[in-house]
Short mmCIF file of C-alpha atoms in Angstrom, two decimals:
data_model
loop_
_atom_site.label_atom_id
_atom_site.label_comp_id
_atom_site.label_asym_id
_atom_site.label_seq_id
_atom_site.Cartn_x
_atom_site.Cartn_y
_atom_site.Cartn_z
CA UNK A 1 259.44 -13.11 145.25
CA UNK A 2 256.28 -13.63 143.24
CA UNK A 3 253.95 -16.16 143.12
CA UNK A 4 254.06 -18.49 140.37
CA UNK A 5 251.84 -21.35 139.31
CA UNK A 6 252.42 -23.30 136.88
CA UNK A 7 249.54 -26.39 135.66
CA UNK A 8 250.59 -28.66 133.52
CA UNK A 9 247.30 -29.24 131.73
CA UNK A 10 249.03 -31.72 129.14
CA UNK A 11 248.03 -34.68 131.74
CA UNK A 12 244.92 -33.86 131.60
CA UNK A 13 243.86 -33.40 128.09
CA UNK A 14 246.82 -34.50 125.79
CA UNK A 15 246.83 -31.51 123.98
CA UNK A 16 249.28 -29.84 121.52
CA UNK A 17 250.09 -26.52 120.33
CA UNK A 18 252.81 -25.12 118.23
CA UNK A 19 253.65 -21.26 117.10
CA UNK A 20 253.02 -18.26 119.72
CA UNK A 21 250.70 -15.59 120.28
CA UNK A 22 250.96 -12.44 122.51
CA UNK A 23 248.19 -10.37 123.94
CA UNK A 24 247.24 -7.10 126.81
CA UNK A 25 244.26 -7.08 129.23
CA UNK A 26 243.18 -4.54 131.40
CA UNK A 27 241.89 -4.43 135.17
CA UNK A 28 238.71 -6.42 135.23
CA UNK A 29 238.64 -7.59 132.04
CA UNK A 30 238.00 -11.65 131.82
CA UNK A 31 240.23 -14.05 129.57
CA UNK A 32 238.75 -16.94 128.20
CA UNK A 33 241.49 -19.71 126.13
CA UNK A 34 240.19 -23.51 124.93
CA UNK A 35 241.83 -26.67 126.17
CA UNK A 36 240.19 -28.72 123.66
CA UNK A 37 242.95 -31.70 123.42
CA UNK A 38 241.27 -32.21 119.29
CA UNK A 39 242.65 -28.99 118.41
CA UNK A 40 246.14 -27.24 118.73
CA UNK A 41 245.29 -25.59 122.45
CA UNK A 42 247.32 -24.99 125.40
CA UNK A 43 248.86 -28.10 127.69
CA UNK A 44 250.10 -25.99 130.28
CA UNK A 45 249.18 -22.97 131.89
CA UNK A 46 251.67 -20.23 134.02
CA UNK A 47 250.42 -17.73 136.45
CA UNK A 48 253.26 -15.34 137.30
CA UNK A 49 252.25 -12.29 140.04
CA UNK A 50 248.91 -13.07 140.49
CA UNK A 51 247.27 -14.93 143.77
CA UNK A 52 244.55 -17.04 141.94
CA UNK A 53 241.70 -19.01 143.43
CA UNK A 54 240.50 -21.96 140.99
CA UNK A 55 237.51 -23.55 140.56
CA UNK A 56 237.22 -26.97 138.48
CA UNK A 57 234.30 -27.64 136.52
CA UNK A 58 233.66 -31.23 134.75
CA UNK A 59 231.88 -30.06 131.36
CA UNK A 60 231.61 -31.02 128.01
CA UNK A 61 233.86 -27.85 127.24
CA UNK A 62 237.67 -28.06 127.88
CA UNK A 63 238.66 -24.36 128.31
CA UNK A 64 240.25 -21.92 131.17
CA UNK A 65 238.33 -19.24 131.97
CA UNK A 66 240.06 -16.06 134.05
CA UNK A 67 237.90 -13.37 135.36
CA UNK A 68 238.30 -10.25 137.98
CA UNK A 69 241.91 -9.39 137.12
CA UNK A 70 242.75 -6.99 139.83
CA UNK A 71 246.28 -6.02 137.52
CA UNK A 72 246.43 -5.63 133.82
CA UNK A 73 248.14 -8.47 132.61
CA UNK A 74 250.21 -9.96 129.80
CA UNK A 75 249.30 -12.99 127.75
CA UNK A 76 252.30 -15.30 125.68
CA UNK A 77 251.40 -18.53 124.41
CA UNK A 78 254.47 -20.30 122.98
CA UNK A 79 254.89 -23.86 121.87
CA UNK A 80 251.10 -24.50 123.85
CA UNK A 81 252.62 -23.23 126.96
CA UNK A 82 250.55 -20.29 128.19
CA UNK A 83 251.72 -17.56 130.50
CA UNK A 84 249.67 -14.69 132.15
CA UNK A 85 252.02 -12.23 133.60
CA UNK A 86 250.89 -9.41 136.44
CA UNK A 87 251.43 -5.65 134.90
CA UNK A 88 250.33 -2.54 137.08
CA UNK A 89 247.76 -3.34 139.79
CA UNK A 90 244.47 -1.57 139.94
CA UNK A 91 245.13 0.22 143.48
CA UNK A 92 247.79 1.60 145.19
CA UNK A 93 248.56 -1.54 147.35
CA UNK A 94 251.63 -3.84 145.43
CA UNK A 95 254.21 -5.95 146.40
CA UNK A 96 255.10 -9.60 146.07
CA UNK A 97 255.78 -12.24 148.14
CA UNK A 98 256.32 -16.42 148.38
CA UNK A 99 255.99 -18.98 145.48
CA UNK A 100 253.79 -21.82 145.31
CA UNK A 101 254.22 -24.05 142.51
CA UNK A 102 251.20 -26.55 141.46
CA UNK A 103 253.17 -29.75 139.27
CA UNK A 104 251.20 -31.95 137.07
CA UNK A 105 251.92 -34.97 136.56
CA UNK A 106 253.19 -35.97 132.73
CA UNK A 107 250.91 -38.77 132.27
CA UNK A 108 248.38 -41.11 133.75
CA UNK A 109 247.01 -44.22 133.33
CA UNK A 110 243.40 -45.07 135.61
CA UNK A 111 241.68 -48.13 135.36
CA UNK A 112 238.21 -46.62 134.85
CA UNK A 113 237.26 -44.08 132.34
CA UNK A 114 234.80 -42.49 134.29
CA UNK A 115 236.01 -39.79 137.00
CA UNK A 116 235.08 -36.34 137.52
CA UNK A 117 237.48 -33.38 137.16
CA UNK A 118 238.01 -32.68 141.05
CA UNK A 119 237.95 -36.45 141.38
CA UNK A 120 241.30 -36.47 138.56
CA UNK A 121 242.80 -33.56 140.46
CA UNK A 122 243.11 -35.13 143.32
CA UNK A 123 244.70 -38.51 142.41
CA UNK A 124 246.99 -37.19 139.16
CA UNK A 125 248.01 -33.31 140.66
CA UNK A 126 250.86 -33.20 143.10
CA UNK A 127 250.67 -30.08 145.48
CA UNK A 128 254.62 -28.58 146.35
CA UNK A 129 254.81 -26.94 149.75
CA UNK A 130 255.16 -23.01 149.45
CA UNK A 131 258.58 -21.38 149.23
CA UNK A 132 257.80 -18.03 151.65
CA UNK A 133 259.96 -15.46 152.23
CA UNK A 134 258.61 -14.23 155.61
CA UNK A 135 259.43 -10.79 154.89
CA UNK A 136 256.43 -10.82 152.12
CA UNK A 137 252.89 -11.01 152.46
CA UNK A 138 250.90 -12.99 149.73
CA UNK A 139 247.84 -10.43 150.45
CA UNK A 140 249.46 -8.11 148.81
CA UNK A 141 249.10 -9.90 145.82
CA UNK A 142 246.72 -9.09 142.57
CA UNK A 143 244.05 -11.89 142.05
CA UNK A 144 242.44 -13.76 139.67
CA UNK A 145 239.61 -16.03 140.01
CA UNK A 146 240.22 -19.16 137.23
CA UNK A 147 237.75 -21.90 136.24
CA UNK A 148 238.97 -24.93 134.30
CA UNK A 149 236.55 -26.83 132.61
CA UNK A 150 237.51 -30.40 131.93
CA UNK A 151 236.39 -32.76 130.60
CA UNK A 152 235.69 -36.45 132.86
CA UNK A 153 235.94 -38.63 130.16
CA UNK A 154 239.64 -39.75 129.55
CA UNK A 155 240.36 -41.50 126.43
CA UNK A 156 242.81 -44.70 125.95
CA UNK A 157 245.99 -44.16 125.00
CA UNK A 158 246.48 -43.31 121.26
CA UNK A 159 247.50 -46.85 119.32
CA UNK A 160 246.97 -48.32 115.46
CA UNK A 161 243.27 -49.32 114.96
CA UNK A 162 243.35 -52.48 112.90
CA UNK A 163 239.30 -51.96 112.21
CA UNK A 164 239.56 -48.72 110.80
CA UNK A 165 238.23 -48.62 107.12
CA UNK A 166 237.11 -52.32 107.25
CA UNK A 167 233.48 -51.87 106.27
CA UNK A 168 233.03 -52.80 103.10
CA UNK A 169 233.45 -50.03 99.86
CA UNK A 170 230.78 -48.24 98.72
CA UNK A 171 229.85 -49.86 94.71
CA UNK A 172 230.38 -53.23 95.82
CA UNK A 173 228.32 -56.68 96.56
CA UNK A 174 226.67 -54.82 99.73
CA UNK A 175 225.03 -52.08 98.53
CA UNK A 176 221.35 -51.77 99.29
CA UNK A 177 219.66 -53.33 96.49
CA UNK A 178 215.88 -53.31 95.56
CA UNK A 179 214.26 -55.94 98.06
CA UNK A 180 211.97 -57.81 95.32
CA UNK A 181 213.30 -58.68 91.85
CA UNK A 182 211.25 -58.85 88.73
CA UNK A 183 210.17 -62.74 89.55
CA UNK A 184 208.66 -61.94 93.00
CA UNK A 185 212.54 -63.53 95.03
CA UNK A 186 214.05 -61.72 97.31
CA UNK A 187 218.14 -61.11 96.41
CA UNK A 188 218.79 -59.79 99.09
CA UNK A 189 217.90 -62.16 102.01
CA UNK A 190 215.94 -62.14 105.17
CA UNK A 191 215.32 -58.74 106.70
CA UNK A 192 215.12 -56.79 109.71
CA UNK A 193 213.88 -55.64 112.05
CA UNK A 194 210.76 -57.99 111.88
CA UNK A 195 207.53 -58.52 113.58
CA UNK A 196 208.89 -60.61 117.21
CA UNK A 197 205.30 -61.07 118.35
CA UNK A 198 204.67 -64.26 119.60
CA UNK A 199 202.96 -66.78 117.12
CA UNK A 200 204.06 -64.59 114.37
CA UNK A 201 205.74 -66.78 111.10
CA UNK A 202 207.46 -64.85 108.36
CA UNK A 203 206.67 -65.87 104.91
CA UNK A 204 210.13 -66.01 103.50
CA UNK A 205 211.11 -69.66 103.48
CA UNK A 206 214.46 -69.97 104.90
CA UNK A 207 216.77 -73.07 104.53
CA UNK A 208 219.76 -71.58 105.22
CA UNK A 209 221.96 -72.02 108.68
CA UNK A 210 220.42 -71.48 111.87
CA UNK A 211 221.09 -68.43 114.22
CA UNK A 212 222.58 -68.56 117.09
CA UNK A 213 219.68 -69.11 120.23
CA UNK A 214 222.47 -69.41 123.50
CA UNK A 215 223.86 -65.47 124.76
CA UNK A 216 226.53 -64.19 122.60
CA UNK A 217 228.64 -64.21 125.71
CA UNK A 218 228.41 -68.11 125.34
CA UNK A 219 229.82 -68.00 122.24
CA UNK A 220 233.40 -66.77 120.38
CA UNK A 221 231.69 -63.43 119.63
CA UNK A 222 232.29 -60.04 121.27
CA UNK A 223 230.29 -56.79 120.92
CA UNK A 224 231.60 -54.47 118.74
CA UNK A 225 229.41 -51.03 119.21
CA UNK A 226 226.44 -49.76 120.71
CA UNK A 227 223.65 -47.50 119.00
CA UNK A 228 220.40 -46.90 119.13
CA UNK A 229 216.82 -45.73 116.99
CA UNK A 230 214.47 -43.50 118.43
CA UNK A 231 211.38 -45.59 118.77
CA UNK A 232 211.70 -49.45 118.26
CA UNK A 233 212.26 -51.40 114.79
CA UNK A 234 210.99 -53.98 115.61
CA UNK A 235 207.15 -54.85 116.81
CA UNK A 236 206.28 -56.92 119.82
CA UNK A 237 202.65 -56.40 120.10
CA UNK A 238 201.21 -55.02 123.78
CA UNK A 239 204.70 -53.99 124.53
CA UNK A 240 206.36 -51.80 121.15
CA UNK A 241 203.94 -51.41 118.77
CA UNK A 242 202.10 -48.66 117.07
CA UNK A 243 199.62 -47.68 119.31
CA UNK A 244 202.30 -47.11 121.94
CA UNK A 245 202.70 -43.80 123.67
CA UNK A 246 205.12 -41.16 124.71
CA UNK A 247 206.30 -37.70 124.83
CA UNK A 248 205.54 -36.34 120.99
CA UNK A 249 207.90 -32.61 121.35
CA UNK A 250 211.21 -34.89 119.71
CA UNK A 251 208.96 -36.32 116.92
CA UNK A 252 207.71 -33.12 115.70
CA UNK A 253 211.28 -31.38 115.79
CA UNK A 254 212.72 -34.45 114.36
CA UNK A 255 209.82 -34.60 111.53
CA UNK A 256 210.08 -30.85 110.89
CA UNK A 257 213.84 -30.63 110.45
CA UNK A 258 213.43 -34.02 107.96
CA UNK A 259 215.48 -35.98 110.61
CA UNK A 260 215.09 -39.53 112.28
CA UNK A 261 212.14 -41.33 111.46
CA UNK A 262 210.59 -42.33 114.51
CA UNK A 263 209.30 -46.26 115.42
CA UNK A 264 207.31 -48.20 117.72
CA UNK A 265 206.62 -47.10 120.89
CA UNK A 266 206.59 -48.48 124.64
CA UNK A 267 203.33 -48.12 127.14
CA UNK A 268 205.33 -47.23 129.90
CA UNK A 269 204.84 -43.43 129.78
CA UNK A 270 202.58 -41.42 131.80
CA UNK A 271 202.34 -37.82 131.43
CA UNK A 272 201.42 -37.33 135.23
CA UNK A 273 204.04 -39.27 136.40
CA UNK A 274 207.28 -37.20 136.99
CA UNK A 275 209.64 -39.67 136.18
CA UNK A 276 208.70 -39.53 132.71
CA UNK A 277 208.69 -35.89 132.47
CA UNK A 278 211.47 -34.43 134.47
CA UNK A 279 214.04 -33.11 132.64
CA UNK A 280 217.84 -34.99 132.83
CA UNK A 281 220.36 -33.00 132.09
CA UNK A 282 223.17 -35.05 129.52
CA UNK A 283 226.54 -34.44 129.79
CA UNK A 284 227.40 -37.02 126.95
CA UNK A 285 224.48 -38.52 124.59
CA UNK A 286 222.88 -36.29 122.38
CA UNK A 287 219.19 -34.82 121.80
CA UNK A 288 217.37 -37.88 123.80
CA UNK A 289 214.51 -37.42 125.94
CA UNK A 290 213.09 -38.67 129.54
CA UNK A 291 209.58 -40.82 128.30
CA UNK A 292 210.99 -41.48 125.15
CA UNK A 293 211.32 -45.17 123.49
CA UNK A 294 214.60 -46.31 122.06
CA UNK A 295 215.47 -49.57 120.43
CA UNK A 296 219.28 -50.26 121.91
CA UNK A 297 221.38 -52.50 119.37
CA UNK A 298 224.81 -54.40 120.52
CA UNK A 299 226.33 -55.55 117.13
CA UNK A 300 228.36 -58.77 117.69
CA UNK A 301 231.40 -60.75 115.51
CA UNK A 302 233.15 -63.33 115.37
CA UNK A 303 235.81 -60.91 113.78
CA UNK A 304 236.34 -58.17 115.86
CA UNK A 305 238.89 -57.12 117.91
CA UNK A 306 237.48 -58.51 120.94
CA UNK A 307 239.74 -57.94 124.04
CA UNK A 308 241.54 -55.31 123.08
CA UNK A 309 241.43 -51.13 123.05
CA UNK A 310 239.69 -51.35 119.54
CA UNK A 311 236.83 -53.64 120.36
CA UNK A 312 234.37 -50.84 119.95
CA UNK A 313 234.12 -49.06 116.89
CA UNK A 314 231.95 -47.03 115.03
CA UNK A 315 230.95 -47.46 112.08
CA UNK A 316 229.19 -50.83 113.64
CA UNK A 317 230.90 -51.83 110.41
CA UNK A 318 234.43 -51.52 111.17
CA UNK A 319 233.83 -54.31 114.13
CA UNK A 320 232.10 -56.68 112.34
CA UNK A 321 234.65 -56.90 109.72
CA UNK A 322 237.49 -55.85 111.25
CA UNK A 323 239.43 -59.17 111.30
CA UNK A 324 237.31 -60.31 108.13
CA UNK A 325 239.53 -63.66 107.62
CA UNK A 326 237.80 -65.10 110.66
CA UNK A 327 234.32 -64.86 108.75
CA UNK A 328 232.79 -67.74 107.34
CA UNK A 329 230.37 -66.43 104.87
CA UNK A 330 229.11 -69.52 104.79
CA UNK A 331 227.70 -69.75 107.85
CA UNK A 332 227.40 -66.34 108.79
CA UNK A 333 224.13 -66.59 111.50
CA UNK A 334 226.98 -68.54 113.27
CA UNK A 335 229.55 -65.26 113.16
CA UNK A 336 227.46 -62.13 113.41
CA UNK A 337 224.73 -61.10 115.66
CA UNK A 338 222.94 -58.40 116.78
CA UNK A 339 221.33 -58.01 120.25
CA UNK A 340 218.57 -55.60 120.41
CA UNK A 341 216.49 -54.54 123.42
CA UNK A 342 214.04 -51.83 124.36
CA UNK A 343 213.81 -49.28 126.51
CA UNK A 344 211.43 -46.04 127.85
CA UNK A 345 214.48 -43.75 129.18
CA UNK A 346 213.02 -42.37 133.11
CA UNK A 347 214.21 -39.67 135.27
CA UNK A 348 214.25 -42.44 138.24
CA UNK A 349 217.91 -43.68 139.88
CA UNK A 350 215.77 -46.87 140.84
CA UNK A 351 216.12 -47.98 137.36
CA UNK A 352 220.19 -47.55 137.27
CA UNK A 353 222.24 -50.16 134.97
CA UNK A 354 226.17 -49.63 135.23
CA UNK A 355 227.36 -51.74 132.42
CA UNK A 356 225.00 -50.97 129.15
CA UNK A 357 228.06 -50.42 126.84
CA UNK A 358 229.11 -54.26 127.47
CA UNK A 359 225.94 -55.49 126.26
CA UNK A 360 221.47 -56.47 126.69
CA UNK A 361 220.83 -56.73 130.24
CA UNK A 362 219.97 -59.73 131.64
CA UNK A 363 218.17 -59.57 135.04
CA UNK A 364 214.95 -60.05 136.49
CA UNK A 365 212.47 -60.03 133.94
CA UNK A 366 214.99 -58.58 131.11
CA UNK A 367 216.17 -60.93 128.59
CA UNK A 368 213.51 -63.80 129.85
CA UNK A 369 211.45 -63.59 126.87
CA UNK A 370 213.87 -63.54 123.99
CA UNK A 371 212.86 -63.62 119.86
CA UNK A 372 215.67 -65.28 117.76
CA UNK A 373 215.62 -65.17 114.00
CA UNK A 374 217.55 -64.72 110.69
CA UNK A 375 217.92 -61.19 109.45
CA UNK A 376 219.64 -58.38 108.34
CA UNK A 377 221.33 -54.66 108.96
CA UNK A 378 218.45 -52.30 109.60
CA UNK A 379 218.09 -48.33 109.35
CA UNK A 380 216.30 -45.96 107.72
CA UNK A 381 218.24 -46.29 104.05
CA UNK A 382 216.54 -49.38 103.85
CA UNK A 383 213.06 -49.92 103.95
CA UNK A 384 210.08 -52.44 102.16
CA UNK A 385 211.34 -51.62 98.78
CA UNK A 386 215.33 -51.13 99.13
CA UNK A 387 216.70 -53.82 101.16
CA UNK A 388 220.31 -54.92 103.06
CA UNK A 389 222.41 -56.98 101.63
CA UNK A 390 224.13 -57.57 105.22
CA UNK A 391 222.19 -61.22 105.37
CA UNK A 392 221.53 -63.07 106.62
CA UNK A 393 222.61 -62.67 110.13
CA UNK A 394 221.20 -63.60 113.87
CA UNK A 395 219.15 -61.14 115.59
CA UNK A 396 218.44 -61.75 119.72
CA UNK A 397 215.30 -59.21 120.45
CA UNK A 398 213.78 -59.03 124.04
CA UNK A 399 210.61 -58.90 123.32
CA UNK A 400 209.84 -56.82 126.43
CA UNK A 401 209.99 -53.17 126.90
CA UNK A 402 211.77 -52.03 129.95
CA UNK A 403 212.34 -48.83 132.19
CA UNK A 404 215.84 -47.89 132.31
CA UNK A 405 217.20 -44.06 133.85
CA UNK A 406 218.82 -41.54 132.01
CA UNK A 407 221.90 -41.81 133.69
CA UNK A 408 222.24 -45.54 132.12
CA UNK A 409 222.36 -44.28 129.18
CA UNK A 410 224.53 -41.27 129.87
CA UNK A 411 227.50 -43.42 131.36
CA UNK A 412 226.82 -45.38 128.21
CA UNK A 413 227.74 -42.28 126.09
CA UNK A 414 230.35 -41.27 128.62
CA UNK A 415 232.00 -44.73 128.07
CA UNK A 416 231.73 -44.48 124.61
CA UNK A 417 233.37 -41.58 124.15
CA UNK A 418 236.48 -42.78 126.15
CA UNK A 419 236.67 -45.78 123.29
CA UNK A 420 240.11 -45.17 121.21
CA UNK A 421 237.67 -45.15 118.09
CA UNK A 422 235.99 -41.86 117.65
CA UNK A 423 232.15 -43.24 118.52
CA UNK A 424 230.54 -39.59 118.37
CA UNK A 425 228.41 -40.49 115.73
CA UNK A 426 226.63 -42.85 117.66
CA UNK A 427 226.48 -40.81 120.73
CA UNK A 428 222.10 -39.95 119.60
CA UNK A 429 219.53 -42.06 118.11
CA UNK A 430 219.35 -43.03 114.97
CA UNK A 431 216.14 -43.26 112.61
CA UNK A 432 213.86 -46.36 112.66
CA UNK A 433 213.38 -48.51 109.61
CA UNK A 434 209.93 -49.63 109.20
CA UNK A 435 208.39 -52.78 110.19
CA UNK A 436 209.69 -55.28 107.57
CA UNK A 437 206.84 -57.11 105.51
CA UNK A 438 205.97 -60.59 105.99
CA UNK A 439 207.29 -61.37 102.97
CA UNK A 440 210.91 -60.21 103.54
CA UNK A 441 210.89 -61.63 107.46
CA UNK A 442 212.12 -65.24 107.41
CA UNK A 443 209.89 -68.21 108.63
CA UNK A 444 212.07 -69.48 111.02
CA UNK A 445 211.52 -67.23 114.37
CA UNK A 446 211.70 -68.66 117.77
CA UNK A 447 211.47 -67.98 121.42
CA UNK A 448 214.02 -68.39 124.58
CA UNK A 449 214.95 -67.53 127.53
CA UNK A 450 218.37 -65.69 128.58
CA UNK A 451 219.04 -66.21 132.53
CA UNK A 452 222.06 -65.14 134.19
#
C-alpha cells in the first residue's frame, strides 16, 4: 500500500477553488501553492506515495510550501482539491508500504479569535491510527518536507452586514465645507481635535446640548471601530505637544513619500533606553514603530450594531450610522462619541493591555484626568480652513500620555482583522489633523475623572 495523506485545509481557511490545473516536478525541485482563503486557492491538500514531515508556521501568508522531493512528482488541482502524486524515485531503493490518513475537521467554531497555527492543529485536526501492512516498510518511502503557513487569525462566520454602505453619500449635507463663511460664523460647528490643556477655553460660543461626561460604557452606546494617527491631534501641554520627542526615521519616510502628516508628540522616549528602540516584529498592524506617539480613537453610537458580529466596522462611518433611525440629530453629543487616548508604543511586556479593541483603558493613572468637550470628525482632509460637518459630537480625551507595548497594539490588529467587516484599512495610522484654532474649538471644555 502507499501512504496517503490527505488535509483538509478548508477548516482552516474557508477557501474555494473551482476549474483544474495539472503540472510535473522533478527530484529536488520545491513546490510552492497559496492558501489564501480571499482568493480561489486550494481547501484540501493529498499526498499520495510520499512519507512527508510537516512543519506549521503561523504567518501573515497562507500558502504550502513542499521542498526536497526525493521522487518526481505529479501535481492535479481539481475543484480546490490538490493532489501530489509520487513518480520515479531518485535512487534505486522503492517500494510502498502502510497508510496514514490525517482528517480535518469540516468546520469550527472557537470562542477566541486569537490562536496560533500549532495551537488550531491541535484542537480542530483529528489524527487516524495507521493502516500497516507489516509486510511493508514506510522507510522505503520517497519524502517530502512540507511547511504550511497559516494564518492565526480566524474570522467570524460569513453573515449580512446591516452597516455596510451606511456612511453617508459623497455630495450631500456632510461634505467638508470651508470652516469660516464670508460673515466670520462657523457652518460647520465645533471642531476637533482641540487644545485639552487644562485652563484652556475655546472661543466658539456653544449653546447647544451638552456632551456626554460619565464612560460610554455607562451609557446606551457601544464602540464601533478602532484607529489611530501617528502623533496626537490633539494638544495637552507637558504631555503631547509640539516640543515632544521621538524616533524621527517614520516622519521622514512618511513626509518624503507625501503620506501621513504627523502630530503631537509624547516625552516618553529616550534614545538610550532599549525599550524605545528595539525593534518588534508585527504580525498584524502595519508600518508602526517602537518610540513612536499615536493618538488611539474608539468611535462610539448610539446606532450601531452593538452586541452583535457587526459591531466593528470600518469605515468608522458605517458604525455610527449603521442603525441611523436610533439617531437623534437633535441631540447628537447625547448619541455619538469618540474616546481618544495617547500612547508612546515600547518594546516592554511590562506595559501589556489585553483588551484595547473594546475600548480607552482605564487603570491606574489612565483615564484619571479626562477632557470632555463638543466637537467634530477629525483627519487630515480637514484642517483650519476646510472643516467637518460631523458636529457637533462628544469627544472623551485623556489628557495623559501613556506607555503601552507593541504587542497591545498587535493583538489589537490581530483582533481586528478577525471582525466580519473587512477593518484592513485601519490596521496603520492615519494622518494627524492640525491643532484646531481657538476660534473653531467650542467654549465649553471640562475636566473628569474615569475610575473603574
Amino acid at each position: 500500500m502507499k501512504l496517503i495523506l490527505t488535509i483538509a485545509m478548508q477548516a482552516l481557511l474557508g477557501a474555494s477553488m473551482n476549474g483544474s490545473a495539472f503540472a510535473v516536478g522533478e527530484c529536488g525541485s520545491n513546490l510552492t501553492t497559496d492558501i489564501n482563503a480571499k482568493g480561489a486557492m486550494v481547501t484540501d491538500l493529498k499526498i499520495d506515495g510520499f512519507k512527508p514531515t510537516f512543519t506549521y508556521v503561523a504567518s501573515s501568508e497562507s500558502k504550502i510550501m513542499m521542498e526536497d522531493f526525493t521522487a518526481s512528482f505529479m501535481t492535479e488541482n481539481v475543484d480546490g482539491v490538490m493532489t501530489v502524486t509520487a513518480g520515479e524515485t531518485c535512487s534505486s531503493s522503492g517500494g510502498s508500504s502502510g497508510s496514514l490518513s490525517l482528517l480535518g475537521l469540516s468546520t469550527f467554531s472557537l470562542g477566541y479569535p486569537l490562536l496560533t497555527a500549532g495551537a488550531f492543529l491541535a484542537k480542530e485536526f483529528v489524527f487516524a491510527a495507521a493502516e500497516s501492512d507489516e509486510s511493508h516498510n514506510n522507510c522505503d518511502l520517497p519524502t517530502v518536507k512540507v511547511t504550511i503557513y497559516t494564518s492565526d487569525i480566524m474570522k467570524a462566520p460569513a453573515g449580512v452586514n446591516p452597516c455596510a454602505g451606511t456612511k453617508p453619500a459623497d455630495g450631500g449635507a456632510f461634505d467638508n465645507s470651508a470652516c469660516f463663511a464670508a460673515d466670520g460664523t462657523v457652518p460647520a460647528g465645533p471642531q476637533a481635535g482641540a487644545n485639552v490643556s487644562k485652563d484652556y477655553k475655546g472661543l466658539m460660543e456653544y449653546n447647544g446640548t451638552e456632551p456626554i461626561s460619565k464612560p460610554y460604557y455607562e451609557t446606551d452606546l457601544c464602540p464601533v471601530n478602532v484607529h489611530w494617527h501617528l502623533g496626537a491631534e490633539h494638544l495637552s501641554d507637558g504631555q503631547f505637544d509640539a516640543v515632544g520627542h521621538g524616533p524621527s526615521d517614520i516622519e521622514h519616510r512618511r513626509l518624503a513619500a507625501g503620506k501621513e502628516r504627523k502630530g503631537n508628540l509624547c516625552h516618553h522616549y529616550k534614545e538610550d533606553d532599549s525599550k524605545f528602540t528595539e525593534h518588534y516584529e508585527w504580525k498584524h498592524c502595519l508600518g508602526m514603530e517602537v518610540g513612536q506617539t499615536y493618538e488611539v480613537h474608539w468611535p462610539h453610537s448610539k446606532a450601531g450594531a452593538c452586541g452583535t458580529p457587526n459591531q466593528y466596522q470600518s469605515p468608522f462611518y458605517d458604525g455610527v450610522f449603521c442603525h441611523g433611525s436610533k439617531l437623534d440629530t437633535s441631540i447628537l453629543p447625547q448619541q455619538v462619541g469618540v474616546q481618544a487616548q495617547v500612547f508612546t508604543i515600547v518594546n516592554d511586556e511590562s506595559y501589556y493591555y489585553p483588551d484595547l479593541i473594546r475600548g480607552m483603558i482605564v487603570d491606574g493613572e489612565m483615564g484619571k484626568d479626562m477632557a470632555v468637550y463638543v466637537g467634530s470628525t477629525t483627519g487630515t482632509s480637514r484642517d483650519n480652513e476646510v472643516c467637518s460637518m460631523y458636529s457637533p459630537i462628544t469627544w472623551q480625551v485623556d489628557r495623559t500620555c501613556h506607555m503601552i507595548s507593541a504587542s497591545s497594539f498587535d493583538r489589537m490588529c490581530g483582533e481586528m482583522k478577525a471582525q466580519r467587516d473587512d477593518m484592513s484599512s485601519d490596521l496603520h495610522a492615519h494622518g494627524s489633523r492640525i491643532t484646531v484654532d481657538d476660534k473653531l474649538a467650542a467654549d465649553n471644555l471640562s475636566f473628569t475623572k474615569h475610575t473603574p
